[in-house]
Coordinates of C-alpha atoms in Angstrom, one line a residue:
X1 CA 0.0 0.0 0.0
X2 CA 2.9 2.3 0.8
X3 CA 4.0 1.9 -2.9
X4 CA 0.5 1.7 -4.3
X5 CA 1.4 -1.7 -5.7
X6 CA -1.0 -4.4 -6.7
X7 CA -0.4 -7.6 -4.8
X8 CA -2.0 -11.0 -4.1
X9 CA -1.1 -13.5 -1.4
X10 CA -2.3 -17.0 -0.4
X11 CA -3.9 -17.1 3.1
X12 CA -2.8 -20.4 4.7
X13 CA -5.1 -20.5 7.7
X14 CA -8.3 -22.1 6.3
X15 CA -10.6 -21.6 9.3
X16 CA -9.6 -18.0 9.8
X17 CA -10.0 -17.3 6.1
X18 CA -13.5 -18.8 6.0
X19 CA -14.5 -16.8 9.0
X20 CA -13.4 -13.6 7.4
X21 CA -15.0 -14.5 4.0
X22 CA -18.3 -15.4 5.7
X23 CA -18.4 -12.2 7.7
X24 CA -17.5 -10.1 4.7
X25 CA -20.0 -11.9 2.5
X26 CA -22.9 -11.4 4.9
X27 CA -22.1 -7.8 5.5
X28 CA -25.1 -5.6 4.5
X29 CA -23.1 -3.6 2.0
X30 CA -21.1 -6.6 0.6
X31 CA -20.5 -6.7 -3.1
X32 CA -20.0 -9.9 -5.0
X33 CA -18.2 -9.8 -8.4
X34 CA -16.9 -12.4 -10.8
X35 CA -13.5 -13.3 -9.6
X36 CA -10.4 -15.2 -10.8
X37 CA -8.2 -14.0 -13.7
X38 CA -9.6 -16.6 -16.2
X39 CA -13.3 -15.8 -15.3
X40 CA -12.6 -12.1 -15.6
X41 CA -11.0 -12.4 -19.0
X42 CA -13.7 -14.8 -20.1
X43 CA -16.4 -12.4 -18.9
X44 CA -14.7 -9.5 -20.7
X45 CA -14.5 -11.4 -24.0
X46 CA -18.1 -12.6 -23.7
X47 CA -19.3 -9.0 -23.7
X48 CA -18.8 -9.2 -27.5
X49 CA -22.1 -10.7 -28.4
X50 CA -20.7 -12.9 -31.2
X51 CA -18.1 -14.6 -29.0
X52 CA -18.7 -17.8 -27.1
X53 CA -16.5 -18.5 -24.1
X54 CA -15.8 -21.9 -22.4
X55 CA -14.8 -21.4 -18.8
X56 CA -13.2 -24.2 -16.8
X57 CA -12.3 -23.6 -13.2
X58 CA -14.0 -24.2 -9.9
X59 CA -17.4 -22.5 -10.4
X60 CA -19.7 -22.3 -7.4
X61 CA -23.4 -21.3 -7.5
X62 CA -22.8 -17.5 -6.9
X63 CA -20.2 -17.3 -9.6
X64 CA -22.3 -19.2 -12.0
X65 CA -25.2 -16.8 -11.5
X66 CA -22.9 -13.8 -12.1
X67 CA -21.4 -15.1 -15.4
X68 CA -22.5 -13.7 -18.8
X69 CA -24.9 -15.9 -20.8
X70 CA -22.2 -16.3 -23.5
X71 CA -19.9 -18.1 -20.9
X72 CA -20.4 -21.9 -20.9
X73 CA -19.2 -23.9 -17.9
X74 CA -18.8 -27.7 -18.4
X75 CA -20.7 -29.7 -15.8
X76 CA -17.5 -31.1 -14.3
X77 CA -16.4 -27.5 -13.4
X78 CA -19.5 -26.9 -11.2
X79 CA -19.0 -27.2 -7.5
X80 CA -21.4 -26.8 -4.5
X81 CA -19.5 -24.0 -2.8
X82 CA -17.9 -20.8 -4.1
X83 CA -14.2 -20.0 -3.6
X84 CA -13.9 -16.5 -2.4
X85 CA -11.1 -14.0 -3.1
X86 CA -11.1 -11.0 -0.7
X87 CA -10.3 -7.7 -2.2
X88 CA -9.0 -4.7 -0.1
X89 CA -9.3 -1.6 -2.3
X90 CA -7.9 1.8 -1.4
X91 CA -7.9 5.2 -3.1
X92 CA -4.9 7.5 -3.7
X93 CA -4.1 9.5 -0.5
X94 CA -5.8 7.0 1.8
X95 CA -3.9 6.4 5.0
X96 CA -3.5 3.3 7.2
X97 CA -1.2 3.9 10.2
X98 CA 2.0 5.4 9.0
X99 CA 1.3 4.5 5.3
X100 CA -0.2 6.8 2.7
X101 CA -1.1 5.3 -0.7
X102 CA 0.5 7.2 -3.7
X103 CA -2.3 5.9 -6.0
X104 CA -5.4 3.7 -5.9
X105 CA -4.8 0.0 -6.0
X106 CA -5.8 -3.3 -4.2
X107 CA -4.6 -6.2 -2.2
X108 CA -6.1 -9.6 -2.7
X109 CA -6.0 -12.7 -0.5
X110 CA -7.5 -16.1 -0.8
X111 CA -7.4 -19.7 0.4
X112 CA -8.2 -21.1 -2.9
X113 CA -7.0 -24.7 -3.0
X114 CA -8.9 -26.0 -6.1
X115 CA -7.4 -23.2 -8.3
X116 CA -4.0 -23.7 -6.6
X117 CA -4.0 -27.3 -7.6
X118 CA -5.1 -26.5 -11.2
X119 CA -7.8 -29.0 -10.7
X120 CA -9.8 -28.2 -13.8
X121 CA -6.9 -28.2 -16.3
X122 CA -7.5 -31.7 -17.7
X123 CA -11.3 -31.1 -17.9
X124 CA -10.5 -27.9 -19.8
X125 CA -8.2 -29.5 -22.4
X126 CA -10.6 -32.5 -22.9
X127 CA -13.5 -30.0 -23.6
X128 CA -11.6 -28.2 -26.3
X129 CA -12.1 -30.8 -29.0
X130 CA -15.8 -30.2 -29.0
X131 CA -15.6 -26.5 -28.3
X132 CA -13.1 -25.8 -31.2
X133 CA -11.7 -22.5 -29.8
X134 CA -9.8 -19.8 -31.7
X135 CA -7.9 -18.8 -28.5
X136 CA -7.0 -20.4 -25.2
X137 CA -6.4 -18.3 -22.1
X138 CA -4.7 -19.8 -19.0
X139 CA -4.2 -18.3 -15.5
X140 CA -3.9 -19.2 -11.9
X141 CA -0.3 -20.5 -11.8
X142 CA 0.5 -18.0 -9.1
X143 CA -2.1 -19.8 -6.9
X144 CA 0.3 -22.8 -6.7
X145 CA 2.2 -20.9 -4.0
X146 CA -0.2 -22.4 -1.5
X147 CA 0.9 -25.9 -2.5
X148 CA 3.9 -28.0 -1.3
X149 CA 7.1 -27.9 -3.4
X150 CA 6.6 -31.5 -4.5
X151 CA 3.0 -30.8 -5.7
X152 CA 4.1 -27.6 -7.5
X153 CA 6.8 -29.6 -9.4
X154 CA 4.5 -32.4 -10.3
X155 CA 1.6 -30.1 -11.3
X156 CA 3.8 -27.8 -13.4
X157 CA 4.9 -30.8 -15.5
X158 CA 1.3 -31.8 -16.0
X159 CA 0.4 -28.2 -16.9
X160 CA 3.0 -28.3 -19.7
X161 CA 1.8 -31.7 -20.9
X162 CA -1.8 -30.4 -20.9
X163 CA -0.8 -27.3 -22.9
X164 CA 1.0 -29.5 -25.4
X165 CA -2.3 -31.4 -25.9
X166 CA -4.1 -28.3 -27.1
X167 CA -4.4 -28.6 -30.9
X168 CA -1.6 -27.0 -32.9
X169 CA -2.4 -23.6 -34.3
X170 CA -4.5 -22.4 -31.4
X171 CA -2.7 -19.5 -29.6
X172 CA -2.4 -19.9 -25.9
X173 CA -2.2 -16.8 -23.7
X174 CA -1.0 -17.0 -20.1
X175 CA -2.0 -14.3 -17.6
X176 CA 0.5 -13.9 -14.8
X177 CA -0.3 -12.5 -11.3
X178 CA 1.5 -11.4 -8.1
X179 CA 4.0 -14.0 -6.7
X180 CA 6.7 -14.2 -4.0
X181 CA 8.2 -17.7 -4.6
X182 CA 11.2 -17.2 -6.8
X183 CA 11.8 -21.0 -7.4
X184 CA 8.2 -21.4 -8.7
X185 CA 8.5 -18.3 -10.9
X186 CA 11.8 -19.6 -12.3
X187 CA 10.2 -23.0 -13.1
X188 CA 7.3 -21.3 -14.8
X189 CA 9.7 -19.2 -17.0
X190 CA 11.7 -22.3 -18.0
X191 CA 9.0 -24.8 -18.3
X192 CA 5.7 -23.0 -19.2
X193 CA 6.8 -20.0 -21.2
X194 CA 8.0 -22.0 -24.2
X195 CA 4.7 -23.9 -24.3
X196 CA 2.5 -20.7 -24.5
X197 CA 2.1 -18.2 -27.3
X198 CA 1.4 -15.0 -25.4
X199 CA 1.9 -13.5 -21.9
X200 CA 0.1 -10.8 -20.0
X201 CA 1.8 -9.2 -16.9
X202 CA 2.3 -6.0 -14.9
X203 CA 5.4 -4.2 -13.5
X204 CA 5.5 -6.2 -10.3
X205 CA 5.4 -9.5 -12.1
X206 CA 7.9 -8.4 -14.7
X207 CA 10.5 -7.3 -12.2
X208 CA 10.0 -10.4 -10.0
X209 CA 10.3 -12.6 -13.1
X210 CA 13.6 -11.0 -14.0
X211 CA 14.9 -11.4 -10.4
X212 CA 13.8 -15.0 -10.3
X213 CA 15.5 -16.0 -13.6
X214 CA 18.5 -13.7 -13.6
X215 CA 17.3 -11.3 -16.2
X216 CA 18.3 -7.7 -16.9
X217 CA 18.0 -5.1 -14.1
X218 CA 17.3 -7.9 -11.6
X219 CA 19.4 -6.1 -9.0
X220 CA 16.7 -3.4 -8.8
X221 CA 14.7 -4.2 -5.6
X222 CA 11.5 -2.4 -6.7
X223 CA 10.3 0.3 -9.2
X224 CA 10.6 3.8 -8.0
X225 CA 7.4 5.5 -9.3
X226 CA 6.5 5.0 -13.0
X227 CA 8.6 2.0 -14.2
X228 CA 11.4 3.1 -16.5
X229 CA 10.4 2.3 -20.2
X230 CA 13.9 1.4 -21.2
X231 CA 14.3 -1.1 -18.4
X232 CA 10.9 -2.6 -19.0
X233 CA 11.7 -3.0 -22.7
X234 CA 15.1 -4.6 -21.9
X235 CA 13.3 -7.2 -19.7
X236 CA 10.6 -7.9 -22.4
X237 CA 13.3 -8.2 -25.0
X238 CA 15.3 -10.6 -22.8
X239 CA 12.2 -12.8 -22.2
X240 CA 11.5 -13.1 -25.9
X241 CA 15.2 -13.6 -26.8
X242 CA 15.9 -16.1 -24.1
X243 CA 12.6 -18.0 -23.8
X244 CA 10.7 -17.0 -27.0
X245 CA 10.5 -18.4 -30.5
X246 CA 13.7 -18.4 -32.6
X247 CA 15.3 -20.5 -35.3
X248 CA 17.3 -22.3 -32.7
X249 CA 14.7 -22.8 -30.0
X250 CA 11.5 -24.8 -30.0
X251 CA 9.4 -22.2 -28.1
X252 CA 5.9 -20.9 -29.1
X253 CA 6.2 -17.7 -27.2
X254 CA 6.0 -14.7 -29.6
X255 CA 3.9 -12.0 -27.7
X256 CA 4.0 -10.1 -24.4
X257 CA 1.4 -7.6 -23.3
X258 CA 2.9 -5.5 -20.5
X259 CA 0.6 -3.2 -18.6
X260 CA 1.4 -0.7 -15.8
X261 CA -0.7 2.2 -14.5
X262 CA 0.9 4.9 -16.8
X263 CA 1.5 3.0 -20.0
X264 CA 1.4 -0.3 -21.9
X265 CA 3.8 -2.0 -24.2
X266 CA 3.1 -4.9 -26.6
X267 CA 6.2 -6.7 -27.6
X268 CA 6.0 -9.3 -30.5
X269 CA 8.4 -11.5 -32.4
X270 CA 8.2 -10.3 -36.0
X271 CA 6.2 -12.3 -38.5
X272 CA 3.7 -13.8 -36.0
X273 CA 1.3 -11.0 -35.1
X274 CA -0.5 -8.1 -36.7
X275 CA -2.7 -5.2 -35.6
X276 CA -0.5 -4.5 -32.6
X277 CA -1.2 -0.8 -32.8
X278 CA -5.0 -1.2 -32.4
X279 CA -4.5 -4.0 -29.7
X280 CA -2.3 -1.9 -27.4
X281 CA -4.4 1.2 -27.9
X282 CA -7.6 -0.7 -27.2
X283 CA -6.1 -2.1 -24.0
X284 CA -5.1 1.4 -22.8
X285 CA -8.6 2.8 -23.6
X286 CA -10.1 -0.1 -21.6
X287 CA -7.9 0.8 -18.6
X288 CA -9.3 4.3 -18.6
X289 CA -13.0 3.5 -19.1
X290 CA -13.2 0.4 -16.8
X291 CA -11.4 2.1 -13.9
X292 CA -13.8 5.1 -14.1
X293 CA -16.8 2.9 -15.0
X294 CA -17.6 5.1 -18.0
X295 CA -18.6 4.1 -21.6
X296 CA -16.0 6.3 -23.1
X297 CA -13.0 8.3 -21.9
X298 CA -14.1 11.3 -19.9
X299 CA -11.3 13.8 -20.2
X300 CA -12.1 15.6 -16.9
X301 CA -11.7 12.3 -14.9
X302 CA -8.4 11.1 -16.3
X303 CA -4.7 12.3 -16.2
X304 CA -1.6 11.5 -18.2
X305 CA 1.2 10.1 -16.1
X306 CA 3.3 8.4 -18.8
X307 CA 6.8 9.8 -19.6
X308 CA 6.7 12.3 -22.5
X309 CA 10.1 11.1 -23.6
X310 CA 12.2 8.0 -22.8
X311 CA 15.1 5.8 -23.9
X312 CA 14.0 2.5 -25.5
X313 CA 16.9 0.6 -23.8
X314 CA 19.5 0.8 -21.1
X315 CA 21.5 -2.4 -21.8
X316 CA 22.4 -1.3 -25.3
X317 CA 22.4 2.0 -27.2
X318 CA 18.6 2.6 -27.3
X319 CA 17.1 5.6 -29.1
X320 CA 15.4 8.5 -27.4
X321 CA 11.7 8.8 -28.2
X322 CA 9.5 11.9 -27.7
X323 CA 5.8 11.0 -27.6
X324 CA 3.7 12.8 -30.1
X325 CA 0.1 13.4 -28.8
X326 CA -1.2 13.1 -32.4
X327 CA 0.3 9.7 -32.8
X328 CA 0.2 8.3 -29.2
X329 CA 1.3 4.8 -30.1
X330 CA 5.0 4.6 -30.6
X331 CA 6.8 1.8 -32.4
X332 CA 10.4 0.7 -32.3
X333 CA 12.3 -2.5 -33.3
X334 CA 15.2 -4.5 -31.9
X335 CA 16.7 -7.6 -33.4
X336 CA 13.5 -9.0 -34.9
X337 CA 11.2 -7.9 -32.1
X338 CA 8.7 -5.0 -32.4
X339 CA 7.6 -2.8 -29.5
X340 CA 4.4 -0.8 -29.5
X341 CA 4.1 1.7 -26.6
X342 CA 1.1 3.8 -25.6
X343 CA 0.4 6.1 -22.7
X344 CA -2.7 5.4 -20.6
X345 CA -5.3 8.0 -19.6
X346 CA -5.4 7.1 -15.9
X347 CA -8.6 7.4 -14.0
X348 CA -8.2 10.0 -11.2
X349 CA -11.0 8.6 -9.0
X350 CA -11.2 4.9 -9.9
X351 CA -14.4 3.0 -9.0
X352 CA -12.7 -0.3 -9.0
X353 CA -9.1 -1.4 -9.7
X354 CA -9.5 -5.1 -9.4
X355 CA -9.6 -7.1 -12.6
X356 CA -8.2 -4.2 -14.6
X357 CA -5.2 -6.2 -15.8
X358 CA -7.5 -9.0 -17.0
X359 CA -9.7 -6.5 -18.9
X360 CA -6.7 -4.9 -20.5
X361 CA -5.3 -8.3 -21.6
X362 CA -8.6 -9.5 -22.9
X363 CA -9.2 -6.3 -24.9
X364 CA -5.6 -6.5 -26.3
X365 CA -6.1 -10.2 -27.3
X366 CA -9.5 -9.3 -28.9
X367 CA -7.7 -6.9 -31.3
X368 CA -4.6 -9.0 -31.9
X369 CA -4.3 -10.9 -35.1
X370 CA -2.3 -14.1 -35.0
X371 CA -0.4 -15.4 -38.1
X372 CA -0.1 -19.2 -37.7
X373 CA 3.4 -20.5 -38.6
X374 CA 3.1 -24.2 -38.7

């Protein structure tokens, strides 16, 4: 909260968690929303009336009732009780003890064992043959932090096996979330990244990923204010160069959608994606409208916090870029990788910050055009 950073942690004491969840849920002003990254991304995509979404995950009665009519849940995914995630939201300037939040954000905690064990993954993959998807979205790997090391290792291998069972030619997007276990993060980078086509992540996850797998700028303990664009693009470049698709490496990873409060970057390996300009712009527009809960961007309720000029790299001779308001999406290239940067019109008084990253990733995916290379 002192840094205004989004975070999520596993709550290990089951009884205490259920007590808190029950009291919160029965509170007269309690609000129940669709939760879980996959459900939020599915819900966002289902808002397009011509899209059908298959959601596999532990779906309890309350969640089922809240889902869009275009979201189909296989019978095996339905369970008798809901898993609750508790969201603590705060506004910019809000104080708690000695702490004062520099901007609005949220802290999430859960005791979600069925998602942590990736219980529905096999059900999901077996349902795909009949559903015939154009896109697969996975999330929830961060929830494995509540599992034992042995179970994490075993389950990750099964995750990779399941992903490889997804029919060739269907892009697979992985949405990351807040984590603290470096060993688990490193295993995800080395084992899961090559099996997926696309990644979605924020500045916390990006830096933690670099620290866990010895990437660029990993000596940095945390971002100071708005993350430096050059440093962010160095880490994105490194992920795609070291763990992405190349002539010498059998990896499917060709796309990363990075989002932070002030700006977004879409990094893609050349030849695999199109329409990046529209995709990154749509994600940025979604951030402004969803946080403010408005249909369109309301200029009086948003502010521009992105840097007006920046270096595109710090680990090599990057170029200096000055953002032109008439062409807000900036593009640059580095060794076969294209970067598309856009500032975000940040909502000054957000109604809700939770699920914003999921909405951004969903919107970016909706506008992205994949070029199958098989």
